[in-house]
PDB file of C-alpha atoms in Angstrom:
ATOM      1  CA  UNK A   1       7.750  10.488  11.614  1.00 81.00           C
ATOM      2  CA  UNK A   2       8.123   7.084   9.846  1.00 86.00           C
ATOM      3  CA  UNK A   3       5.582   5.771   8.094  1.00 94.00           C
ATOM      4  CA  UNK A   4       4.786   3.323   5.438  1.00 97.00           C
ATOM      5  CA  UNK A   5       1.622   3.842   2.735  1.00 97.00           C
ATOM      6  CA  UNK A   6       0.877   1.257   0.229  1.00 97.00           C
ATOM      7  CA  UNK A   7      -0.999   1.363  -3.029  1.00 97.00           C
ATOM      8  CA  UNK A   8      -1.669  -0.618  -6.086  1.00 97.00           C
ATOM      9  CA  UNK A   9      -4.916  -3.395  -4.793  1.00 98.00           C
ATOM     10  CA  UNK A  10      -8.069  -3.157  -6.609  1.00 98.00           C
ATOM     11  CA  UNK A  11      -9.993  -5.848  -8.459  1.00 98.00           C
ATOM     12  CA  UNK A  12      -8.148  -8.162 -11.337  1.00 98.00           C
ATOM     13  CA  UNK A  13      -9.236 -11.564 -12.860  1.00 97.00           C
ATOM     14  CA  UNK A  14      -8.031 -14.628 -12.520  1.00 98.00           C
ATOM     15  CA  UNK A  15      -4.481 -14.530 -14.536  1.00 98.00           C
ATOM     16  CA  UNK A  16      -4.256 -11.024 -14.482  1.00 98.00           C
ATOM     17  CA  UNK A  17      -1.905  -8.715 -12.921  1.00 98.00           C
ATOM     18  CA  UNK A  18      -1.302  -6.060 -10.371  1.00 98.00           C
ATOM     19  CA  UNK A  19       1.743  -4.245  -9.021  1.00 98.00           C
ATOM     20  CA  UNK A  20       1.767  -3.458  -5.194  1.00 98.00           C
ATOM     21  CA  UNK A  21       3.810  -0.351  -3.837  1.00 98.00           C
ATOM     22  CA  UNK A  22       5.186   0.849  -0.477  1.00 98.00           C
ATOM     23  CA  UNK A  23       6.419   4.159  -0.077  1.00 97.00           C
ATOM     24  CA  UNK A  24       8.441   4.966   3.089  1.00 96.00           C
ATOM     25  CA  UNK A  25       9.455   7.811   5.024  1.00 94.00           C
ATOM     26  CA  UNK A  26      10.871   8.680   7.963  1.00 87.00           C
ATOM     27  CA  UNK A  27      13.921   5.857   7.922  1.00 84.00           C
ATOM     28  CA  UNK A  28      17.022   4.853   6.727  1.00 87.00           C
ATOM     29  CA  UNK A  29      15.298   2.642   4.274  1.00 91.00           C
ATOM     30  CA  UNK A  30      17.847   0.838   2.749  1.00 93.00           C
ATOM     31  CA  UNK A  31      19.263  -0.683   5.951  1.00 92.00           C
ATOM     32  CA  UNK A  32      15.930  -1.990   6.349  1.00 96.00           C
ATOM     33  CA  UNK A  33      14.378  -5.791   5.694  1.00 97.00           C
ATOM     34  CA  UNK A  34      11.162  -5.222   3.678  1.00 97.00           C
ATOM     35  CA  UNK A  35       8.230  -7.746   3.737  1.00 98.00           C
ATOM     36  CA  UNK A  36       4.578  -7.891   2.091  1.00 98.00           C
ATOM     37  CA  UNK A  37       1.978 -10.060   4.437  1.00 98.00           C
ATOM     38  CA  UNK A  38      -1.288 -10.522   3.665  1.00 98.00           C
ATOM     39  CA  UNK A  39      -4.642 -11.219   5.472  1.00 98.00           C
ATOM     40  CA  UNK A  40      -7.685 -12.746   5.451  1.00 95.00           C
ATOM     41  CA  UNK A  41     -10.643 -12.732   7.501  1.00 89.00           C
ATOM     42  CA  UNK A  42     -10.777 -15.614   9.687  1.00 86.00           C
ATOM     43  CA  UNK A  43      -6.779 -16.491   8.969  1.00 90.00           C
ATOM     44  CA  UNK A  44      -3.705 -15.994  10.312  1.00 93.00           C
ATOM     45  CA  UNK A  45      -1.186 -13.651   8.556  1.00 96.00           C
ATOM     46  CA  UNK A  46       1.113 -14.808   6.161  1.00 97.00           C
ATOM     47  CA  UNK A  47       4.272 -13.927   5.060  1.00 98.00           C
ATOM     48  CA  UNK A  48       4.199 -13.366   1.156  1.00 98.00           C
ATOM     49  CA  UNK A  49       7.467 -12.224  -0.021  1.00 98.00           C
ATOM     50  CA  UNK A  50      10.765 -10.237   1.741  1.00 98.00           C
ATOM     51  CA  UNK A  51      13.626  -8.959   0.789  1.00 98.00           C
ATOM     52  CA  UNK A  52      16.496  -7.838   3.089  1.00 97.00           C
ATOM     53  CA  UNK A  53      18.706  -4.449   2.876  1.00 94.00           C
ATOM     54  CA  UNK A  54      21.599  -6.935   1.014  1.00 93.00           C
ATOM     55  CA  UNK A  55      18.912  -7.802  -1.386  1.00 95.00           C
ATOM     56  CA  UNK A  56      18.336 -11.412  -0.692  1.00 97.00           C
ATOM     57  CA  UNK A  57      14.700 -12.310  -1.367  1.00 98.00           C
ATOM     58  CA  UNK A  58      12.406 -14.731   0.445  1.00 98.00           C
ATOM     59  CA  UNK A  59       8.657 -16.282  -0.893  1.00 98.00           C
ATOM     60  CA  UNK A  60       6.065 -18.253   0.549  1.00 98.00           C
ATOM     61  CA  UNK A  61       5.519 -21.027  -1.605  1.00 98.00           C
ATOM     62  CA  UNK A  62       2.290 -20.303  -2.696  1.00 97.00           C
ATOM     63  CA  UNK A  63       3.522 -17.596  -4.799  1.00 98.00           C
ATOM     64  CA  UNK A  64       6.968 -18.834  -5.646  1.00 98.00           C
ATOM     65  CA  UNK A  65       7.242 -17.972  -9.400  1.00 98.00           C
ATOM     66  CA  UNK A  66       3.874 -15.881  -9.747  1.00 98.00           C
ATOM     67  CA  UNK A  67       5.183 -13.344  -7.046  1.00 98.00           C
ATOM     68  CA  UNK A  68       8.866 -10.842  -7.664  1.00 98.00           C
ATOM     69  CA  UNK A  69       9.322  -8.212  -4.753  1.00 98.00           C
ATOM     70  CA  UNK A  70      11.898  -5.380  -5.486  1.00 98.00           C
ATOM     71  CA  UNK A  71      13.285  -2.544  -3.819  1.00 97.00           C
ATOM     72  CA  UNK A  72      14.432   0.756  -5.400  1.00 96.00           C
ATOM     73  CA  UNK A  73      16.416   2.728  -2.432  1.00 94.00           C
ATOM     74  CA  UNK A  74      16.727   5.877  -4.041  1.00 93.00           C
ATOM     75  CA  UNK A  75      12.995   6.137  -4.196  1.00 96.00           C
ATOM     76  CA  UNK A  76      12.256   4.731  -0.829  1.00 96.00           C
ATOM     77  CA  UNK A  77       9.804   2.333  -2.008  1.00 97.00           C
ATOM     78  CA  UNK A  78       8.987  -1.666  -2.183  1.00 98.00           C
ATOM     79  CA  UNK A  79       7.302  -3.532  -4.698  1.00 98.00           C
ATOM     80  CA  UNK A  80       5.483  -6.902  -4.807  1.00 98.00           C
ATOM     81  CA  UNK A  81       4.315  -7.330  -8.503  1.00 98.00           C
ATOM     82  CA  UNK A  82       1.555 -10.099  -8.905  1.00 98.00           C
ATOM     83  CA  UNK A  83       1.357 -12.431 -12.090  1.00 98.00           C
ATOM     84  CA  UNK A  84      -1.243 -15.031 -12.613  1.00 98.00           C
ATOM     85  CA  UNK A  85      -3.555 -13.933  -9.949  1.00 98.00           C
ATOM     86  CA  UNK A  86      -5.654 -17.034  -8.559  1.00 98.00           C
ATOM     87  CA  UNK A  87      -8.721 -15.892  -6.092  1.00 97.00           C
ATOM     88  CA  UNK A  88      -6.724 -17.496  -3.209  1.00 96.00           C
ATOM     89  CA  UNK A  89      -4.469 -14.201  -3.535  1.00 97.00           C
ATOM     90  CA  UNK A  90      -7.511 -12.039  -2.213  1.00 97.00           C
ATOM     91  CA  UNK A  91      -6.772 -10.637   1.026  1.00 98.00           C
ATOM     92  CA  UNK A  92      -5.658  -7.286   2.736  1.00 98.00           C
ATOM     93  CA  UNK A  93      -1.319  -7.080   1.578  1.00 98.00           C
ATOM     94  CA  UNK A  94       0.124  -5.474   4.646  1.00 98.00           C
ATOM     95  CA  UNK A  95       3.825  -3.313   4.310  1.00 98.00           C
ATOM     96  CA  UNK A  96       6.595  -4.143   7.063  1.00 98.00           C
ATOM     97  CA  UNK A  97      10.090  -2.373   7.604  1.00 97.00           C
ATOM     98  CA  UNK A  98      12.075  -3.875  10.218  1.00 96.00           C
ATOM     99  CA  UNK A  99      15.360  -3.509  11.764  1.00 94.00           C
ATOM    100  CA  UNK A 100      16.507  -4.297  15.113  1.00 92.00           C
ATOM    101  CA  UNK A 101      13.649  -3.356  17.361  1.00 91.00           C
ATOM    102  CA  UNK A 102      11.912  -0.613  14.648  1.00 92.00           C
ATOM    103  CA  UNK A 103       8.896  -2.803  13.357  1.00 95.00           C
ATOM    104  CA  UNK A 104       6.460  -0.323  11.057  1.00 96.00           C
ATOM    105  CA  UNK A 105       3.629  -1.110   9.412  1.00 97.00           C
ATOM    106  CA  UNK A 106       1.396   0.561   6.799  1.00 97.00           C
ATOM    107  CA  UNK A 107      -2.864   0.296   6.416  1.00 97.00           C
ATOM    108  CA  UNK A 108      -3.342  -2.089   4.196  1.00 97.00           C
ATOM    109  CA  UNK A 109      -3.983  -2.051   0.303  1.00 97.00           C
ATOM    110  CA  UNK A 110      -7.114  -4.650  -0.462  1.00 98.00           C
ATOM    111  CA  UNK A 111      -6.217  -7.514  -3.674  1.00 98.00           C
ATOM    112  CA  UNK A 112      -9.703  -9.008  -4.686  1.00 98.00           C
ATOM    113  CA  UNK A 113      -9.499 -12.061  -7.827  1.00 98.00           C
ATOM    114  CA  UNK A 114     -12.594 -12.288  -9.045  1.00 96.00           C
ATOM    115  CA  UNK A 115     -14.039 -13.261 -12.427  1.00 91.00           C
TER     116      UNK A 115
END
């Protein structure tokens, strides 16, 4: 059964830190593209950083430089680790694996930036 399960949100100042992880299971993972999306209430979902099975990497540019996601195959897992955190950051950050017509998603891992 293939599923994704992310961990890592809580609460963290402005200029803080946190490191986001996605564990999968249930497929080949490292054929897969990997990408963190995030929501807020009342917004559209965002893209906020991918990376593909080759290893290329792609950001929004809000995050460009605050943002690194990583991949470590033999653990089956995707980070996203989050430098100088700015309240806009808050929202729900969403794991995808996709490849061909497999789209997965986990729950959901809440990010609040709050002094």
């Amino acid at each position: 059964q293939v599923q994704l399960v992310e961990s890592g949100g809580g609460l963290a100042q402005p200029g803080g830190s946190l490191r986001l992880s996605c564990a999968a299971s249930g497929i080949f993972f490292s054929m897969y593209t990997m990408t963190w999306y995030r929501q807020t209430p009342g917004k559209q979902r965002e893209l906020v950083a991918q990376i593909s099975g080759g290893g290329s990497t792609n950001y929004a540019d809000s995050v460009k430089g605050r943002f690194t996601i990583s991949r470590d195959n033999a653990k089956n897992t995707v980070y996203l680790q989050m430098n100088s955190l700015k309240a806009e950051d808050t929202a729900v950050y969403y794991c995808n694996a996709r490849r061909h017509q497999t789209d997965v998603w986990g729950q959901g891992t809440q990010v609040t930036v709050d002094s």
